Tab-separated table of C-alpha atoms in Angstrom:
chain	number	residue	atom	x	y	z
A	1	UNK	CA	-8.689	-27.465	-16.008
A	2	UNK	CA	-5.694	-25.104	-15.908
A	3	UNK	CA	-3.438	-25.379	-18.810
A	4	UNK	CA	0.041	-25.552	-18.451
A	5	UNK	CA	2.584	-23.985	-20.907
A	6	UNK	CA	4.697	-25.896	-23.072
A	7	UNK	CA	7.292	-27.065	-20.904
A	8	UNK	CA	5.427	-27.608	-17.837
A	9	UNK	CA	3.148	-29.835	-18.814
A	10	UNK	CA	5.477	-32.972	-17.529
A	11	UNK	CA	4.519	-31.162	-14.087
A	12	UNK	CA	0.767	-31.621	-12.763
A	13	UNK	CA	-0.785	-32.482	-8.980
A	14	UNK	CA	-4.336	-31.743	-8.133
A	15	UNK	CA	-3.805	-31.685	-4.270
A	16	UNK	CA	-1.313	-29.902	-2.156
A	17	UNK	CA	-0.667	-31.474	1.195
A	18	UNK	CA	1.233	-30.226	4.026
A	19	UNK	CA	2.470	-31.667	7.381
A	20	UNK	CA	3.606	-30.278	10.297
A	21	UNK	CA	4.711	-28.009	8.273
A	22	UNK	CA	6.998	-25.251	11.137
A	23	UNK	CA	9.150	-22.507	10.111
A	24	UNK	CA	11.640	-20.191	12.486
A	25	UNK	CA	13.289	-17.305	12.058
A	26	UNK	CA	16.022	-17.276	14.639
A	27	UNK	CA	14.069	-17.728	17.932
A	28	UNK	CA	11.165	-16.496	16.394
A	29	UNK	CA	8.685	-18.959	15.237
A	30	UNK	CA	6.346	-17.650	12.722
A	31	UNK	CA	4.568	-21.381	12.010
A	32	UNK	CA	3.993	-24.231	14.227
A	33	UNK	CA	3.199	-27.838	13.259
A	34	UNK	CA	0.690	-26.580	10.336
A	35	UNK	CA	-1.507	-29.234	9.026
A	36	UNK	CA	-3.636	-28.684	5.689
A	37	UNK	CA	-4.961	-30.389	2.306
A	38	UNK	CA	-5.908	-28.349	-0.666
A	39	UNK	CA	-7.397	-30.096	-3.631
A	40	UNK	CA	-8.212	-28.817	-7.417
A	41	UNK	CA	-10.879	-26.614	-8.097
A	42	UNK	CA	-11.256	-24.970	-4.763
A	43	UNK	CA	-10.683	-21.743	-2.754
A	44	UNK	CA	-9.663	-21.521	0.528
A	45	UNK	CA	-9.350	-18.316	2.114
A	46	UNK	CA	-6.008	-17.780	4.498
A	47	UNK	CA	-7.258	-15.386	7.596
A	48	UNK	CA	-5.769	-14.322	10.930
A	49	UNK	CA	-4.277	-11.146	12.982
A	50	UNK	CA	-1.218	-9.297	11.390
A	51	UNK	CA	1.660	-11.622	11.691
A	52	UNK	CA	-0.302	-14.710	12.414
A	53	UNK	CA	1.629	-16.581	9.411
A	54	UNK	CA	-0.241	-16.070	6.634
A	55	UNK	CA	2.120	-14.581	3.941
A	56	UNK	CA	4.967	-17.555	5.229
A	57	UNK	CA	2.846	-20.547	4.653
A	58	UNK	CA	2.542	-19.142	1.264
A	59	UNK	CA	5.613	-18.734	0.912
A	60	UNK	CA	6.313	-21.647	2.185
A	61	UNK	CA	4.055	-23.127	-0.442
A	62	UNK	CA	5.150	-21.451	-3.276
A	63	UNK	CA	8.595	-22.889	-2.222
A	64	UNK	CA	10.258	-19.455	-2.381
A	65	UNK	CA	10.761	-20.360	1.320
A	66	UNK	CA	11.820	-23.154	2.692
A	67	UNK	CA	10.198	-25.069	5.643
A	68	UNK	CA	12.164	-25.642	9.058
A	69	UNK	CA	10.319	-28.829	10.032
A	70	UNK	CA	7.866	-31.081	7.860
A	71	UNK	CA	6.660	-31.399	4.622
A	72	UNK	CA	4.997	-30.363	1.783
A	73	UNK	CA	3.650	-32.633	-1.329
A	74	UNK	CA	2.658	-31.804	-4.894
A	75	UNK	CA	0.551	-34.773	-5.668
A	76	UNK	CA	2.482	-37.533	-4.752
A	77	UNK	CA	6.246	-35.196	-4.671
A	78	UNK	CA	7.893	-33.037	-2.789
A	79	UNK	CA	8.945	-29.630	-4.228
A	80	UNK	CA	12.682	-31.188	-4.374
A	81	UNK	CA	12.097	-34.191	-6.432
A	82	UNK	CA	9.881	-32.106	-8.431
A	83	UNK	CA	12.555	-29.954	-9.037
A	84	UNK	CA	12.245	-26.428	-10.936
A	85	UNK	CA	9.728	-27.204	-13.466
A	86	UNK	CA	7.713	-27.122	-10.184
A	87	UNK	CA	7.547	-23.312	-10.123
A	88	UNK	CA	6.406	-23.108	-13.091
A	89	UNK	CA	2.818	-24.828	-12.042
A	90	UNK	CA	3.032	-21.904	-9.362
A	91	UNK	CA	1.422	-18.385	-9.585
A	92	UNK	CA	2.284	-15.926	-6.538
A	93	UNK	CA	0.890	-12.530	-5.960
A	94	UNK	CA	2.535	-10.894	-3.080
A	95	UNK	CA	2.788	-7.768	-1.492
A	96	UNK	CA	5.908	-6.911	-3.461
A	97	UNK	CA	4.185	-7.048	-6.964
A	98	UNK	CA	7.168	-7.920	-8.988
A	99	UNK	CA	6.560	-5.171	-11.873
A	100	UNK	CA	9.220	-2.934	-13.130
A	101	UNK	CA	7.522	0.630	-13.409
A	102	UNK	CA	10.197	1.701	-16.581
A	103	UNK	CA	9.154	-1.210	-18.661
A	104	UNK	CA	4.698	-0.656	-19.916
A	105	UNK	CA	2.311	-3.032	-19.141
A	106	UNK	CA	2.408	-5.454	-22.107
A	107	UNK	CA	6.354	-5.345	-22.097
A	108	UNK	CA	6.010	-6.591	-17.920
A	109	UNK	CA	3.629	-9.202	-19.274
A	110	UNK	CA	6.558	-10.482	-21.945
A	111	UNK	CA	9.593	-10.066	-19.657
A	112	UNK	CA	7.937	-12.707	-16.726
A	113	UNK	CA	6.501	-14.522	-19.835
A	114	UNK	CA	9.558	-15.333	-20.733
A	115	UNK	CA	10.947	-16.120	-17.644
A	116	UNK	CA	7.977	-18.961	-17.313
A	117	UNK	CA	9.017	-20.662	-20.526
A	118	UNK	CA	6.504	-19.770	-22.493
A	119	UNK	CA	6.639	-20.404	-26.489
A	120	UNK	CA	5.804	-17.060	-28.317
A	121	UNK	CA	2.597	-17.453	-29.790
A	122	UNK	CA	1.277	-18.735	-26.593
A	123	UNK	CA	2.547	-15.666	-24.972
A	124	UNK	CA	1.560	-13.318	-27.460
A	125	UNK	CA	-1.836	-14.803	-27.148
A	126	UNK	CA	-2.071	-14.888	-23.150
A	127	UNK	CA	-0.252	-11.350	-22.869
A	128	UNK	CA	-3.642	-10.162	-24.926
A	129	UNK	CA	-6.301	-11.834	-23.516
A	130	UNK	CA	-4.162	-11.079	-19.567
A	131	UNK	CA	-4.195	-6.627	-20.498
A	132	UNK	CA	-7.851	-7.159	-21.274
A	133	UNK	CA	-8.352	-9.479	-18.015
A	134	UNK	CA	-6.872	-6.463	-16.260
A	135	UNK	CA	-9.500	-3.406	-17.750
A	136	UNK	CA	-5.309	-2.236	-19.389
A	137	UNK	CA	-5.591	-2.972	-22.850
A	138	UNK	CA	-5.851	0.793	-23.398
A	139	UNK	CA	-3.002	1.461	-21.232
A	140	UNK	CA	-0.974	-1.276	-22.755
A	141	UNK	CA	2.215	0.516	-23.879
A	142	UNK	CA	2.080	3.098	-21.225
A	143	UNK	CA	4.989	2.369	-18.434
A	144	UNK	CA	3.667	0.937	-15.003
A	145	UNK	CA	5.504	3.778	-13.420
A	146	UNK	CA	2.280	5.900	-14.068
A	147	UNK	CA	-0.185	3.378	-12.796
A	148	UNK	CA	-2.020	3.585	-9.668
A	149	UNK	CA	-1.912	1.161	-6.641
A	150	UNK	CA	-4.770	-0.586	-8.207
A	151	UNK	CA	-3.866	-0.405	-11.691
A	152	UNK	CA	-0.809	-2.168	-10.758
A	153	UNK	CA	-2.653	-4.545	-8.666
A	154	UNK	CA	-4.578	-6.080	-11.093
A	155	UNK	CA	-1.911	-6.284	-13.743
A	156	UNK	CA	0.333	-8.464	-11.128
A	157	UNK	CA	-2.533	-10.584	-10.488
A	158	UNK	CA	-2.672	-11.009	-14.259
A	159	UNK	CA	1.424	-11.612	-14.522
A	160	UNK	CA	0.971	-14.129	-11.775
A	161	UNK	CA	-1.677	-16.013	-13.975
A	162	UNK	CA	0.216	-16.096	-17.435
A	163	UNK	CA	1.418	-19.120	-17.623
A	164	UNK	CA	-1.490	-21.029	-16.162
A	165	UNK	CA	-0.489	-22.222	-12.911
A	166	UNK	CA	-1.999	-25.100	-11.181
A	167	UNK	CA	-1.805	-23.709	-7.121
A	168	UNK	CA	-2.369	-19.881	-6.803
A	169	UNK	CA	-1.324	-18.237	-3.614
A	170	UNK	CA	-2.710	-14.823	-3.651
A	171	UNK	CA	-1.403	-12.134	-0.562
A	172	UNK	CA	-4.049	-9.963	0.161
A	173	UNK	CA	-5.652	-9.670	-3.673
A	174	UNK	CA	-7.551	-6.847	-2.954
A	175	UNK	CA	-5.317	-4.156	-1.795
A	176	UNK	CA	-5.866	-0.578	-3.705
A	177	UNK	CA	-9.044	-1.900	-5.513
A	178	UNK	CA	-12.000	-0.125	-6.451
A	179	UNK	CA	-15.454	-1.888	-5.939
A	180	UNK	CA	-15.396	-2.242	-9.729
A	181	UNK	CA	-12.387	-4.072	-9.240
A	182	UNK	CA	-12.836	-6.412	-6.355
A	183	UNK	CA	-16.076	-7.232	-8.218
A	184	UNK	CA	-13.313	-8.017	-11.380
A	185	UNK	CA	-11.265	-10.204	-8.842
A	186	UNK	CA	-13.684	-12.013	-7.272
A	187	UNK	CA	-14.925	-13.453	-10.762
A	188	UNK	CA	-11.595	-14.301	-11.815
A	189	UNK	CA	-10.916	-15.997	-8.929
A	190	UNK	CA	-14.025	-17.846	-9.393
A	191	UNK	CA	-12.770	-18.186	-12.918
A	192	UNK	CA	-9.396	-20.240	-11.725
A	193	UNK	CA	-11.651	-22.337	-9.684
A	194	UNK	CA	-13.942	-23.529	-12.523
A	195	UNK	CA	-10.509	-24.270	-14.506
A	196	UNK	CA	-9.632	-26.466	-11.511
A	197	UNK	CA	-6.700	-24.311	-9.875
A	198	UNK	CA	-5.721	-25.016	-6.502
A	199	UNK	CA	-6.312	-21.473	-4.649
A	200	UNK	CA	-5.159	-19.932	-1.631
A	201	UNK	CA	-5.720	-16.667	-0.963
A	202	UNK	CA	-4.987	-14.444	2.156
A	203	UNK	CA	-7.310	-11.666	2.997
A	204	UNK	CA	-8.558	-9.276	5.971
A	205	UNK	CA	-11.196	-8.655	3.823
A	206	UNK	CA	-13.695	-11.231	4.871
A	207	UNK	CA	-16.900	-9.914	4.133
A	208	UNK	CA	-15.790	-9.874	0.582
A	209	UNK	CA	-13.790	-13.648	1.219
A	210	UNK	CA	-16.981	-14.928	2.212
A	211	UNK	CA	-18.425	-14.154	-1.360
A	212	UNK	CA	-16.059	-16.692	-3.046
A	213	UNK	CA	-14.109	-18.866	-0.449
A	214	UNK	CA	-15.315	-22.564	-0.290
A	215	UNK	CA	-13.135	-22.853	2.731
A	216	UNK	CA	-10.945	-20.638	5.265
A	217	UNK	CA	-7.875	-21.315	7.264
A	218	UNK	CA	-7.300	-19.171	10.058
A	219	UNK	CA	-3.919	-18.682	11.752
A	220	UNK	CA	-2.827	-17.159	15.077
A	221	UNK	CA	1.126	-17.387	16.577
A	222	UNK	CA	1.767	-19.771	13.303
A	223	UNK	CA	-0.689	-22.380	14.294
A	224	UNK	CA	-4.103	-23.830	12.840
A	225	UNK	CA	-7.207	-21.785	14.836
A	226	UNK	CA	-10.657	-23.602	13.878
A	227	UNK	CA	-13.340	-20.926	12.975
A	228	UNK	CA	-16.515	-22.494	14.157
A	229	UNK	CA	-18.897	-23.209	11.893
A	230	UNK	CA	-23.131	-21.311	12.128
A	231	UNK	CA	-25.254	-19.072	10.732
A	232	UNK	CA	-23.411	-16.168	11.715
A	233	UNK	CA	-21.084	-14.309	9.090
A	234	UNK	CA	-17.355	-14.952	8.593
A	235	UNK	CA	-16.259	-12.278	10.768
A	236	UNK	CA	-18.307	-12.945	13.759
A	237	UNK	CA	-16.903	-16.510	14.003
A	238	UNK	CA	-13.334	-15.511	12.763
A	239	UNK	CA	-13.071	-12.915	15.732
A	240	UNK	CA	-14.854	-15.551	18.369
A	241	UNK	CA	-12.278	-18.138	17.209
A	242	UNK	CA	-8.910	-15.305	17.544
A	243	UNK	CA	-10.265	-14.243	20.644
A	244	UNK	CA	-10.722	-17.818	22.682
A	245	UNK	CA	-7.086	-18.685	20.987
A	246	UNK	CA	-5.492	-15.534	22.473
């Protein structure tokens, strides 16, 4: 199972639950009564049209936003009477990657680190083992500045991973990777599963998501669209579903 660092470990749920779970911005209403339950060790892939919802229910679930109507539960809480030791059970990669490109890659890995509570010899230790996670360790103490797009890709996944999160909301993981590296992603990803992480990870890339996923949610105007299940792949089912939604 994940291990949480000193600190956290007060904080633990091995399902996530929400429940009519709506969000608006203004007039604009970018979920709609979304219903889902994700348990430990599984991976659910997040899939629908540009704007669909994806990146706010994670959001949403990683309690950086906060929901308009309904509610989410951490095991048997909600994020308020968890509190903040909440977020630190949390790993987020977004489309903002939250690195600073004057600081290197090991000194990134220490400053957010730090900012999870970790004790230093855990965070020496997981700073290590997270630069050779990445294929960095050779680029450890050059500044993130000279990195490419997927370079700094897989080092945010890695920051996002530090402190050992229980849920793990990924935003489109495989943006600016190489085939070496989605083939590096997927098995970590697999990894987190196997260590009984909660995992939720939105993707266009669905002949890849099909690889890994043990289950997809697919979203269109902010509400739930059921992907049918047959023989056919991902995509052929994912488009059917979008289409007879429209």
């Amino acid at each position: 199972m994940t291990r949480p660092h000193q600190g956290a470990s007060d904080c633990d749920f091995d399902v996530v639950a929400a429940v009519e779970v709506s969000r608006h911005y203004g007039r604009r209403r970018a979920l709609a009564g979304v219903t889902g339950q994700w348990t430990a060790g599984t991976i659910t892939g997040l899939f629908g049209p540009n704007g669909a919802g994806k990146s706010t229910l994670l959001g949403v679930l990683s309690t950086l936003l906060r929901p308009s109507g309904g509610t989410v539960r951490y095991g048997d809480r909600d994020a308020r009477a968890w509190g903040d030791i909440l977020r630190s059970r949390i790993g987020v990669l977004g489309h903002d990657l939250f690195l600073y490109p004057e600081l290197t890659a090991r000194e990134n890995l220490i400053f957010f680190g730090r900012l999870y509570g970790m004790a230093p010899a855990d965070l020496e230790r997981s700073v290590e083992t997270a630069l050779k996670r990445a294929g960095l360790a050779a680029r450890a103490d050059d500044r993130v500045g000279s990195f490419s797009r997927g370079m700094r890709q897989r080092l945010a996944a890695e920051r996002a991973l530090l402190h050992g999160p229980r849920l793990v909301l990924f935003d489109e993981p495989f943006t600016g990777l190489d085939d070496a590296s989605v083939e590096r992603m997927i098995a970590r990803l697999r990894e987190l599963r196997e260590q009984g992480a909660i995992v939720l990870a939105a993707t266009h890339d669905l002949e890849i998501a099909e690889q890994f996923v043990d289950g997809g949610l697919c979203l269109q105007g902010g509400r739930i669209v059921t992907i049918p299940p047959g023989p056919e792949p991902l995509r052929a089912r994912y488009r059917r579903a979008v289409e007879e939604a429209a």
